Coordinates of C-alpha atoms and ligand atoms in Angstrom, one line a residue:
X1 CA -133.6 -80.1 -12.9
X2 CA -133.3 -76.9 -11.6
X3 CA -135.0 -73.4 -11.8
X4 CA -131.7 -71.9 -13.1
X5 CA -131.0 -75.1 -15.4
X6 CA -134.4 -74.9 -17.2
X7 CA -134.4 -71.4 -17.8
X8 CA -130.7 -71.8 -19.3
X9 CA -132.5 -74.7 -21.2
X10 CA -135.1 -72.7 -21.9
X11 CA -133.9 -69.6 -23.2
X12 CA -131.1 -71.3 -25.5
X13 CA -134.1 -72.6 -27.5
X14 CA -135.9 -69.1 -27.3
X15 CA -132.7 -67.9 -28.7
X16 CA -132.5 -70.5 -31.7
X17 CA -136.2 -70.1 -32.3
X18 CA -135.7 -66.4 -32.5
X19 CA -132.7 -66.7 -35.2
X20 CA -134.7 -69.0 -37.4
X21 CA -138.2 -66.6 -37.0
X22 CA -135.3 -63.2 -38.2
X23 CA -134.2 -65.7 -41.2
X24 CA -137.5 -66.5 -42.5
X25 CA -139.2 -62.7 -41.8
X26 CA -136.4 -61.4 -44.0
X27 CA -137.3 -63.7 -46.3
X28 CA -140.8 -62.6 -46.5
X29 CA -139.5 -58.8 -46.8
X30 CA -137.3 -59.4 -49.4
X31 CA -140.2 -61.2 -51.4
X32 CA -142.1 -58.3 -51.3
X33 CA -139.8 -55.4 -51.2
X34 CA -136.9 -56.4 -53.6
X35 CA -137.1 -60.7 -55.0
X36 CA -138.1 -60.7 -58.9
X37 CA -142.1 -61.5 -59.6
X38 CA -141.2 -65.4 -60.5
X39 CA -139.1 -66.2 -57.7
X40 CA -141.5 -67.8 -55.2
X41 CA -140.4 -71.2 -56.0
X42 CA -136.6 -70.9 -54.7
X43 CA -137.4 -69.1 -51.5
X44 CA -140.3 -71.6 -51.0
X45 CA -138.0 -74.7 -50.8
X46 CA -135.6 -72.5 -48.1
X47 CA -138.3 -72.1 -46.5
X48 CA -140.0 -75.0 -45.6
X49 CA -136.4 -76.3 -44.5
X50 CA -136.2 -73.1 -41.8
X51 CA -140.0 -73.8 -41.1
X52 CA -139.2 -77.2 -40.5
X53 CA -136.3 -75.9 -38.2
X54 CA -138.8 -74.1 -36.0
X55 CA -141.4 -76.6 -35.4
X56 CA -138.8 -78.6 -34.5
X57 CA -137.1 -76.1 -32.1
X58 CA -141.1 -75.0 -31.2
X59 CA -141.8 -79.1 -30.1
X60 CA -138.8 -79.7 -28.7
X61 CA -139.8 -82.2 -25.7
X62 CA -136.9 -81.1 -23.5
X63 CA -138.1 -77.5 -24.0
X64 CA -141.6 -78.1 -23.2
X65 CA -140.8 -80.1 -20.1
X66 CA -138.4 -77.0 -18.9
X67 CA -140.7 -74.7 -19.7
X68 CA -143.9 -77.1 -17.8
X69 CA -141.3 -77.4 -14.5
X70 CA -140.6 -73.1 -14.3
X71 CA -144.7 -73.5 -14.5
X72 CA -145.1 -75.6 -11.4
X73 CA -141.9 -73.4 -9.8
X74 CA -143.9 -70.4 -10.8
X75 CA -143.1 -68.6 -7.3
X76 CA -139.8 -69.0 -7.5
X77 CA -139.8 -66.3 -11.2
X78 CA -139.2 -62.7 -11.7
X79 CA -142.4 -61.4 -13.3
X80 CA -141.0 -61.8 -16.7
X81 CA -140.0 -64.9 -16.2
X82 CA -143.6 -65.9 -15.2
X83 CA -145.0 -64.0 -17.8
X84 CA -142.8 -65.1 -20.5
X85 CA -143.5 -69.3 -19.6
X86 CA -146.9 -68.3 -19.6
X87 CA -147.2 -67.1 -23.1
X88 CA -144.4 -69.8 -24.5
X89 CA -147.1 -72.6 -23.1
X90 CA -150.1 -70.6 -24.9
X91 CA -148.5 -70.4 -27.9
X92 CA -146.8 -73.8 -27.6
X93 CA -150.1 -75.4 -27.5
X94 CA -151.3 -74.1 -30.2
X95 CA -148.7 -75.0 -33.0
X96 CA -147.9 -78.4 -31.3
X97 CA -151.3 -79.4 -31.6
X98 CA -150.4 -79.0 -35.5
X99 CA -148.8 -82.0 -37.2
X100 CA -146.0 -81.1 -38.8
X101 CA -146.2 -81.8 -42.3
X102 CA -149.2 -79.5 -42.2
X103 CA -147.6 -76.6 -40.3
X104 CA -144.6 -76.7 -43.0
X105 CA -147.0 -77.2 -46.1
X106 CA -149.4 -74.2 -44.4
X107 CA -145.9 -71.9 -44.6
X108 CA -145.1 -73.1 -48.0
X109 CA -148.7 -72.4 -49.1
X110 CA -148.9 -69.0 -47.9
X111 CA -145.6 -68.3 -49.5
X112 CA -147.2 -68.7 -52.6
X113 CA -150.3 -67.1 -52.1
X114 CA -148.9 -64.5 -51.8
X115 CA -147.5 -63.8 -55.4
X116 CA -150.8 -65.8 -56.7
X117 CA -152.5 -62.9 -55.4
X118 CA -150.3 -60.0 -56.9
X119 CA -150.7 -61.0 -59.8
X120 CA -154.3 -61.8 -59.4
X121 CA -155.3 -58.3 -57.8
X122 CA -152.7 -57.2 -60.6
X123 CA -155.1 -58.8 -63.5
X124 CA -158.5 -58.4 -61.7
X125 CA -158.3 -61.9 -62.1
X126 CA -160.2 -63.7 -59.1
X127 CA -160.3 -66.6 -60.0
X128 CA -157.0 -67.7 -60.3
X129 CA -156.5 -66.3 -56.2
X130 CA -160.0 -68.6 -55.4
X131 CA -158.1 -72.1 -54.4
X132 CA -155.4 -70.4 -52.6
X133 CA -158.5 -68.2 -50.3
X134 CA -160.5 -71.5 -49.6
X135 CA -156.8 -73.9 -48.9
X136 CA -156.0 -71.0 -46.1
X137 CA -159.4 -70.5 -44.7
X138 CA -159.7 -74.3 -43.9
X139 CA -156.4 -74.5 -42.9
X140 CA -156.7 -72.5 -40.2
X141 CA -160.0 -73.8 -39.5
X142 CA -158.6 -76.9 -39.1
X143 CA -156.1 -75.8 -36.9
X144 CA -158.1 -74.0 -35.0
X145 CA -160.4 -77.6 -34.0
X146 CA -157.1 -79.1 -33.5
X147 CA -156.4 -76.5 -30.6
X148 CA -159.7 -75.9 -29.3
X149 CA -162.0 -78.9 -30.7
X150 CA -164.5 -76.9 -28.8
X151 CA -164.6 -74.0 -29.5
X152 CA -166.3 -71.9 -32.7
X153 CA -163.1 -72.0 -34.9
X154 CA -163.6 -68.3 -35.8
X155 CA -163.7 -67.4 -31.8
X156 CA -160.2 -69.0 -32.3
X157 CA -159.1 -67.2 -34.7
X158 CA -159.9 -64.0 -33.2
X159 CA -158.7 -65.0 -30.2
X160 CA -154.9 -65.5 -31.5
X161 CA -155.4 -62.1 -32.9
X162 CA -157.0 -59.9 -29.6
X163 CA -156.8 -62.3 -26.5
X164 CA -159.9 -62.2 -25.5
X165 CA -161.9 -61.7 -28.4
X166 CA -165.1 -63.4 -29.3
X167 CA -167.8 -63.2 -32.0
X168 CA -170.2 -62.3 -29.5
X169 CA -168.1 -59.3 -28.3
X170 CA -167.3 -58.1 -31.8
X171 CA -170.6 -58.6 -32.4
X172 CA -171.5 -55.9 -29.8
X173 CA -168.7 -53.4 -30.4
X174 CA -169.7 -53.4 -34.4
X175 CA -173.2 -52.7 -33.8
X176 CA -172.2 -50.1 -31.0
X177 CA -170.3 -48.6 -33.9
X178 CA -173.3 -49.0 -36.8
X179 CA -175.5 -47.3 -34.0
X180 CA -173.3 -44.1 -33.8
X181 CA -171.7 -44.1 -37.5
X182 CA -174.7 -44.5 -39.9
X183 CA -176.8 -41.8 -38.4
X184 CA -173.5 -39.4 -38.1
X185 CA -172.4 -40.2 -42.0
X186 CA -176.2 -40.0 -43.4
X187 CA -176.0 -36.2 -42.0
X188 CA -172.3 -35.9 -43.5
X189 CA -173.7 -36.7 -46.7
X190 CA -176.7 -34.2 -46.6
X191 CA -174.1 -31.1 -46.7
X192 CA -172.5 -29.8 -49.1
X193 CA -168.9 -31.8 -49.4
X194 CA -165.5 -30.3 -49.2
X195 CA -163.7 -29.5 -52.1
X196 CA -160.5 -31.5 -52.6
X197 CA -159.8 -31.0 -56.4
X198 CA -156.8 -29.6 -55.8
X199 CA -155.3 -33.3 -55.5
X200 CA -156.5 -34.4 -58.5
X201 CA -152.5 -33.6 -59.9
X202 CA -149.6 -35.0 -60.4
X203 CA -147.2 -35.5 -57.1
X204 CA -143.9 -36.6 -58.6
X205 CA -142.7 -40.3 -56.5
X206 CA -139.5 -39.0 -56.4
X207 CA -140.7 -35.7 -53.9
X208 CA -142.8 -37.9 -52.3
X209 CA -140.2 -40.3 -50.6
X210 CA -138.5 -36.9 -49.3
X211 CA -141.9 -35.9 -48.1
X212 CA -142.1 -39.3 -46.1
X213 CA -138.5 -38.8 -44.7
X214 CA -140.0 -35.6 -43.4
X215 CA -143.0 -37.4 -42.2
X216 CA -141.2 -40.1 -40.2
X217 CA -138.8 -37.8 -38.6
X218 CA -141.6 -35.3 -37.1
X219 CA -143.1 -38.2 -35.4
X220 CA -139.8 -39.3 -33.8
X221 CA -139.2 -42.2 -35.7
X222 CA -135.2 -42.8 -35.5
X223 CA -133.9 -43.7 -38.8
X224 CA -130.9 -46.0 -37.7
X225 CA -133.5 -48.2 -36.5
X226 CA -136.0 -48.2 -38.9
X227 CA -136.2 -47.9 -42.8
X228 CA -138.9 -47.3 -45.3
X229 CA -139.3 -49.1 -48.5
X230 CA -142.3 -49.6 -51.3
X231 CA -144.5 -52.3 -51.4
X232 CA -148.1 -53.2 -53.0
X233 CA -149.6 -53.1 -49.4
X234 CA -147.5 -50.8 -47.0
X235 CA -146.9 -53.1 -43.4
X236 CA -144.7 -53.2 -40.7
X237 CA -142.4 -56.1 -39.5
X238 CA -140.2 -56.0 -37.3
X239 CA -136.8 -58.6 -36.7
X240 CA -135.6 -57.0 -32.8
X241 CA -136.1 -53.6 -31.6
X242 CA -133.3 -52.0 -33.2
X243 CA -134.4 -53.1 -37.0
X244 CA -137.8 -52.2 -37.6
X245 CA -139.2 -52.0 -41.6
X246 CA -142.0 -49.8 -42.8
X247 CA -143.0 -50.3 -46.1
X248 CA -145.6 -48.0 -48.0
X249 CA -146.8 -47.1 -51.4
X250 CA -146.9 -44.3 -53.9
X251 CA -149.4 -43.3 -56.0
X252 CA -148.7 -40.3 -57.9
X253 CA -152.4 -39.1 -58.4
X254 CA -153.2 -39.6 -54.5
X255 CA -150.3 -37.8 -52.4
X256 CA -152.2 -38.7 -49.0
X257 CA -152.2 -42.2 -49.2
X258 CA -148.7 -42.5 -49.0
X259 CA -148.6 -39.6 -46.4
X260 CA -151.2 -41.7 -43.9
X261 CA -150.1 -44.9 -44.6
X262 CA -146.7 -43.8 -43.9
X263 CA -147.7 -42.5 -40.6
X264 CA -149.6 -45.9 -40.6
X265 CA -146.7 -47.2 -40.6
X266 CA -144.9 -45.2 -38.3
X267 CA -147.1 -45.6 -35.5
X268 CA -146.9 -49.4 -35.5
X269 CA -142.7 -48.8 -36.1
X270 CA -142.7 -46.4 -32.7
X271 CA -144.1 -49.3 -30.7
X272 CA -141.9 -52.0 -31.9
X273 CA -138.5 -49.6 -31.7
X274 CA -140.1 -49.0 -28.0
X275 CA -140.5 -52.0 -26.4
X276 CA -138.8 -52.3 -22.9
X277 CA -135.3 -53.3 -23.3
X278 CA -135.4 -56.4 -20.8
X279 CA -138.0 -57.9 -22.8
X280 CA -135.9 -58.1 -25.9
X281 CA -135.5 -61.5 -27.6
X282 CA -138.5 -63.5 -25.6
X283 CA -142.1 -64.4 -26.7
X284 CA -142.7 -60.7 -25.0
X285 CA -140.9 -58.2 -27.2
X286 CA -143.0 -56.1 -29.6
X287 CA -146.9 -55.4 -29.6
X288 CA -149.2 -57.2 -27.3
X289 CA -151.8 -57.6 -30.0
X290 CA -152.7 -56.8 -33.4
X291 CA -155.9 -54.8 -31.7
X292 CA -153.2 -52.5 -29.6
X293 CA -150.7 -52.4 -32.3
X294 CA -153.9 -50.8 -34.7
X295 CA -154.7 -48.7 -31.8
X296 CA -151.1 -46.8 -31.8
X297 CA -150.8 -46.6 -36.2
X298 CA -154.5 -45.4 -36.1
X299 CA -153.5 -42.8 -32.9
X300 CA -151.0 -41.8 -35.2
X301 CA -152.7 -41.4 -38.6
X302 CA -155.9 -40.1 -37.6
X303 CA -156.0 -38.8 -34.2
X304 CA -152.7 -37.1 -34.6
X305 CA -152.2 -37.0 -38.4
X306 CA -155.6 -35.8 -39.7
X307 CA -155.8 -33.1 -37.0
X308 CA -155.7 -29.4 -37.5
X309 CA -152.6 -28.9 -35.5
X310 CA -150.7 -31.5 -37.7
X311 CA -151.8 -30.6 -40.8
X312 CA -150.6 -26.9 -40.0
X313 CA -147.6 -28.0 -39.0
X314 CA -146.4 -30.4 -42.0
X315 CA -148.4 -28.0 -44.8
X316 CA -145.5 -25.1 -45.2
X317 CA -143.0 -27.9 -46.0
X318 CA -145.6 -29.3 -47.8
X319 CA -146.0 -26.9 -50.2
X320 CA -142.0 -26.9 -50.0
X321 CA -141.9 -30.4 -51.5
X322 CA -144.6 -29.7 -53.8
X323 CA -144.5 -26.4 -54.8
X324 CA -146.6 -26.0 -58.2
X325 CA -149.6 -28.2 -56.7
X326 CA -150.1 -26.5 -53.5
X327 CA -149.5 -23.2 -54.8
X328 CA -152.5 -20.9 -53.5
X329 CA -153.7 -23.6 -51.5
X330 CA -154.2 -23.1 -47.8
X331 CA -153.6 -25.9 -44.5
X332 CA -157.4 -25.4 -43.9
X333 CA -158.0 -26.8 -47.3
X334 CA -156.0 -29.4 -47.0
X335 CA -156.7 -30.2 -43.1
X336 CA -160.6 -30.2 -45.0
X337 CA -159.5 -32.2 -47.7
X338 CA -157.8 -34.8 -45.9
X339 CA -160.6 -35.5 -43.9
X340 CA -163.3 -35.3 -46.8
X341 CA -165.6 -38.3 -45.9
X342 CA -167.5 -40.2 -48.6
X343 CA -168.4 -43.9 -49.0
X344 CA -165.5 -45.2 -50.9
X345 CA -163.6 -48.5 -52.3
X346 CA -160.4 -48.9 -50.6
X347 CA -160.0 -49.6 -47.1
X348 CA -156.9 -48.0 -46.8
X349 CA -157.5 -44.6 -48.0
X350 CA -160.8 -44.6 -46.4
X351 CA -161.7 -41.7 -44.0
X352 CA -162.1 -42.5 -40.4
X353 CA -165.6 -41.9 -40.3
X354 CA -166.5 -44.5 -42.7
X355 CA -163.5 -46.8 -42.1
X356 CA -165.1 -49.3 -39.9
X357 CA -167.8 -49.7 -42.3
X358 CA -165.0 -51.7 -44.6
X359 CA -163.7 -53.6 -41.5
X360 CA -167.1 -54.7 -41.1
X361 CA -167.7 -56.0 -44.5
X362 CA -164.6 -58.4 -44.0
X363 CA -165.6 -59.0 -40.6
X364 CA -169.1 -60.4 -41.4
X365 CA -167.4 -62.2 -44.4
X366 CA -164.6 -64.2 -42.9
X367 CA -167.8 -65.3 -40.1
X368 CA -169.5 -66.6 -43.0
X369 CA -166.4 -68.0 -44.6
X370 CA -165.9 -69.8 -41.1
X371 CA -169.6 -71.1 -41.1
X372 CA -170.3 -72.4 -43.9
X373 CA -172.7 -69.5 -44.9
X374 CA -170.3 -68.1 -47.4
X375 CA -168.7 -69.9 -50.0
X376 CA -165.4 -68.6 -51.5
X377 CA -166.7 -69.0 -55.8
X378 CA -169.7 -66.4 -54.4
X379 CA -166.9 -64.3 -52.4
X380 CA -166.9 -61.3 -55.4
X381 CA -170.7 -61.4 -55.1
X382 CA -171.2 -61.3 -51.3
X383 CA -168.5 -58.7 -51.2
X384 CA -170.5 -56.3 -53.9
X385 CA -173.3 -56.8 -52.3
X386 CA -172.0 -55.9 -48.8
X387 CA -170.6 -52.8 -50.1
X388 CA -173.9 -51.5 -51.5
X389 CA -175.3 -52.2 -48.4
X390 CA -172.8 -51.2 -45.6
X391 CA -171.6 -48.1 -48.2
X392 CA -173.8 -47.3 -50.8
X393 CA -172.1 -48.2 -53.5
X394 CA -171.4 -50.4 -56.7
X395 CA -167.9 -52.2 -56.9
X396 CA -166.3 -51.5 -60.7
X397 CA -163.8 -54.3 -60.2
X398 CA -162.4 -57.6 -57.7
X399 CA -159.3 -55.4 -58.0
X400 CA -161.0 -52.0 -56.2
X401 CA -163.3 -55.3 -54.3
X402 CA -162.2 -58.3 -53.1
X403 CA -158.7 -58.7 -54.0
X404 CA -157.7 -55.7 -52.6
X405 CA -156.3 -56.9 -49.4
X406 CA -153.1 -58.7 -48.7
X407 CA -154.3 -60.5 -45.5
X408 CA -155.8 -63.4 -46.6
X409 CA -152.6 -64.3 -48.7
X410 CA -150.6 -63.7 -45.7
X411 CA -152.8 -66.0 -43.8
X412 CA -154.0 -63.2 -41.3
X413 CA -157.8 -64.6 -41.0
X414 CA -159.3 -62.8 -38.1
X415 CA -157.1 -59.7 -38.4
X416 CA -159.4 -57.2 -39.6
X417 CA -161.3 -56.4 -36.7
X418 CA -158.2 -55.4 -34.8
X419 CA -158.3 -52.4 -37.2
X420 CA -162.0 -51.0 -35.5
X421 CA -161.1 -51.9 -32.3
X422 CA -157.6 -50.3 -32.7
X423 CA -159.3 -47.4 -33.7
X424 CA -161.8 -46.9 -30.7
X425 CA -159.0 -48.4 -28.0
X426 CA -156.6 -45.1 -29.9
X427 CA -159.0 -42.7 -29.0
X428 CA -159.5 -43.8 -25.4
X429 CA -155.8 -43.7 -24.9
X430 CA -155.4 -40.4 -26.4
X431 CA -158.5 -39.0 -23.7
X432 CA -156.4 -40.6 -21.0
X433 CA -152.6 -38.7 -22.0
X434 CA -154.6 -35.5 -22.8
X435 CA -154.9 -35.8 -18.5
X436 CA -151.5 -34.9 -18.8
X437 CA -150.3 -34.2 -22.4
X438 CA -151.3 -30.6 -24.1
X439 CA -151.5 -33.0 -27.1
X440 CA -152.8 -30.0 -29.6
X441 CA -149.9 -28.1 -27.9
X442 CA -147.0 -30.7 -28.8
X443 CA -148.2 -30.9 -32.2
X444 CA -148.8 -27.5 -33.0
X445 CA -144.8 -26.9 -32.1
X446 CA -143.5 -30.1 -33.9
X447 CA -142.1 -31.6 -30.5
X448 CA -143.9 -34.9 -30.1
X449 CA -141.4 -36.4 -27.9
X450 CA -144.0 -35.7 -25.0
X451 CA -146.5 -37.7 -26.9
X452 CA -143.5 -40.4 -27.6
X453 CA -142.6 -40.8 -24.2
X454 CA -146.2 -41.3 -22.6
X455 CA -147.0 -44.1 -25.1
X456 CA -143.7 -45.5 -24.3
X457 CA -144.4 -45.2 -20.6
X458 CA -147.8 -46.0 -20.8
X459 CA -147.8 -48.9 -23.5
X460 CA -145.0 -49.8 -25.5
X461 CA -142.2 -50.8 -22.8
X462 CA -144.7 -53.4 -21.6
X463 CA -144.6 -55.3 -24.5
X464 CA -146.6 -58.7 -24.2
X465 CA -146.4 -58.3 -20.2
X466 CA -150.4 -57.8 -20.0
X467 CA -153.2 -59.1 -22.3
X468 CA -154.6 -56.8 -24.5
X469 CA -157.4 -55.7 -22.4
X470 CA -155.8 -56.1 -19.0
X471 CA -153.1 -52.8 -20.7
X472 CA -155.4 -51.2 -21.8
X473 CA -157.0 -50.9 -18.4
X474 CA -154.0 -50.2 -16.5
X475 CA -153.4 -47.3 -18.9
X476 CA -156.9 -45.8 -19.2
X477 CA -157.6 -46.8 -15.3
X478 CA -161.2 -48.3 -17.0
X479 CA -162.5 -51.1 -18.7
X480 CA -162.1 -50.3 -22.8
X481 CA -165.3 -48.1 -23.8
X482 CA -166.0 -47.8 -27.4
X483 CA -167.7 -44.7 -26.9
X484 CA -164.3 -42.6 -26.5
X485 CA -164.3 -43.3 -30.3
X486 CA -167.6 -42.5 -31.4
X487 CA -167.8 -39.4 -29.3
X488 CA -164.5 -38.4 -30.9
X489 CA -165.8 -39.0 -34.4
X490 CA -169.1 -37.1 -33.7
X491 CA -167.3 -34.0 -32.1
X492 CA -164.8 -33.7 -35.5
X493 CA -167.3 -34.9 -38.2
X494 CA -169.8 -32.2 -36.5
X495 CA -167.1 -29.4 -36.4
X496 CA -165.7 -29.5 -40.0
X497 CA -169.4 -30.5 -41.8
X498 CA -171.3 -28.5 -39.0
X499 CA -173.7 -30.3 -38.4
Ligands
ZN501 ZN1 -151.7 -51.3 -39.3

């Protein structure tokens, strides 16, 4: 074998594997975006036969022992190459570690999990979710000892999430967080609190989706490349850089959760639809990590979309698209309004002062899920309880509770902390381009493509080139420093409720 003949080798796998992953992710976005309720069981035979396609192309011995002989001929790569073999032989050693029949019947599983829990969260109906929670959990605990028999299996799992990542270190970032955000929202909730009434209308779906039109294009979002549909939970997925899907959804008595979660959305879209062009159609393309990826749609929501400038730039058309409810209402109102913090129930639509609060409830959950100190019958329970204590407050239903989330259907167990530490890496990136970027400025005059073009520069054309914290430090030029994001917190919070 050559260099030249095992990358040929190589990369005509790659380029299998990558056909068979775009089959089965449009699968999973027509199941959510546009199959009938009771069609699970059809799409679940197609595919565990494309699942089975892709373990096989995944364990391929020839491909492995191409991919092990560019290893040893490491000197001999371009970067990319190097990088890309090194990532293949990560990932490969996770899921060949996984018997087969198991990885298929894991794939068929979650398939159906997930329209056990729409109709579960539909029907506050927990128990009928239960089995599928506790069959995913020790499925992925028992892969996890398969990979790393060693190792904590939760430390795996957060690892496959944010390279890197162990309970110990989330351990310290979360309490760094707790330190700063308990005292900051106890003097939040001593003032008076902003009055948002003035959403308590009706805000007609139909003016909404032109609203998020609007939305997407003020951000830079090019709509060739990327469409938005409605979902239960809004996400992202993405099938090559040039066909990116947003999802989101509307709720007529709440216009800014669509308008956040569609800038959400957005943000994670940007980075995907920006990804360097040379990387396109390896292990490489896309977001490094689910911890960067949060760090760009939480840039975007919050840092950019709940700030003054952006809220006085969208509110005239605003008021365009919803005339009769903003009448008389000014963009300082709503600037106020849409950054009203209170204790609340849904993740999602909480404010970014108490935000982490709800990732540390799951966070603290799926540890004890993973020990053995939480079982999944006493999951509503533990989850009520954690809420009064992390939040204040009582829990009317499993719907507003527990089965709000989508992740654990989708298998995504060790996801949630990406979202705090997405947050805090967000707001250490946006210190480091305001360096160079009038940020405010951009904003304030609806051109963003200054703001596009640094995180492009800075982040999204590297891709999967650097681990998580090794980008974040090339960008920032330091280590990752939570404070960045509790600083930022205290200045805003102690601005609008002067403190
Ligand atoms: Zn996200």
């Amino acid at each position: 074998m050559t260099v030249q003949e095992a990358l040929e080798y190589y990369r005509s796998i790659q380029k299998n594997r990558h056909a068979l992953n775009h089959a089965l992710g449009v699968l999973y976005y027509d199941a959510v975006t546009a199959a009938p309720s009771d069609s699970a069981e059809g799409r679940g035979e197609t595919m565990e036969y494309l699942s089975n396609l892709i373990y096989e192309a995944e364990n391929d011995p020839k491909l492995k022992e191409a991919a092990d002989y560019l290893s040893a001929h490491k000197d001999e790569l371009s970067a990319r190459d190097r990088r890309e073999i090194e990532v293949f032989l990560r990932n490969n050693e996770y899921i060949s570690k996984i018997p087969q029949e198991e990885y298929v019947a894991y794939t068929v599983l979650l398939n159906k999990a997930e329209a056990v829990w729409h109709k579960a969260k539909a029907e506050n109906d927990f128990a009928s979710f239960a089995p599928y929670i506790r069959d995913i959990f020790e499925t992925n605990k028992r892969f996890a000892q398969y990979y790393k028999p060693d190792m904590a299996p939760y430390d795996v799992q957060l690892d496959l999430f944010e390279k890197g990542l162990t309970m110990e270190k989330a351990d310290a970032f979360f309490e760094a967080l707790r330190a700063k955000i308990v005292p900051l929202l106890k003097k939040v909730m001593a003032k008076p609190q902003i009055d948002d009434r003035f959403l308590e209308q009706n805000f007609p779906t139909e003016a909404q989706r032109r609203f998020s039109d609007y939305l997407m294009e003020v951000i830079t979002i090019d709509p060739t490349h990327c469409t938005l549909r409605e979902t239960e939970h809004p996400f992202t997925t993405g099938f090559n850089k040039k066909d990116i899907r947003i999802t989101t959804h509307y709720h007529e008595d709440n216009v800014l959760s669509s308008m956040f979660s569609v800038i959400h959305e957005g943000g994670h879209a940007l980075y995907e639809l920006h990804s360097g062009d040379e990387l396109e159609g390896t292990v490489l393309s896309g977001g490094v990590s689910m911890g960067i990826h949060e760090s760009q749609s939480r840039l975007y929501e919050n840092i950019i979309g709940r700030s003054r400038p952006f809220v006085d730039l969208i509110f005239p058309k605003m008021q365009e698209f919803f005339p009769e409810q903003l009448a008389g209402i000014t963009a300082e109102q709503m600037y106020l309004a849409a950054n009203k913090s209170e204790p609340s129930l849904i993740r999602t639509e909480a404010d970014e002062l108490t935000y982490c609060l709800h990732v540390m409830v799951r966070y603290e959950i799926e540890k004890g899920l993973f020990d053995g100190t939480i079982e999944v019958d006493d999951l509503p329970r533990v989850w009520n309880e954690k809420y009064k204590e992390y939040l204040g407050i009582d829990v009317p239903s499993d719907r507003e509770g527990v089965l709000q989330d989508s992740h654990w259907a989708g298998g995504n167990v060790g996801y949630f902390p990406s979202y705090a530490l997405g947050s805090a890496y967000g707001a250490q990136i946006v210190a480091k381009m305001k360096e160079t970027v009038d940020v405010d400025r951009c904003v304030a005059e609806g051109k963003l493509q200054p703001i596009t073009d640094w995180l492009e520069e800075h982040i999204w054309t590297f891709g999967g080139m650097y681990d998580p914290m090794d980008l974040l430090e090339r960008c920032c030029g330091a280590p990752f420093d939570p404070s960045y994001f509790t600083d930022y917190l205290e200045r805003k919070f102690t601005e609008i409720y002067k403190l």
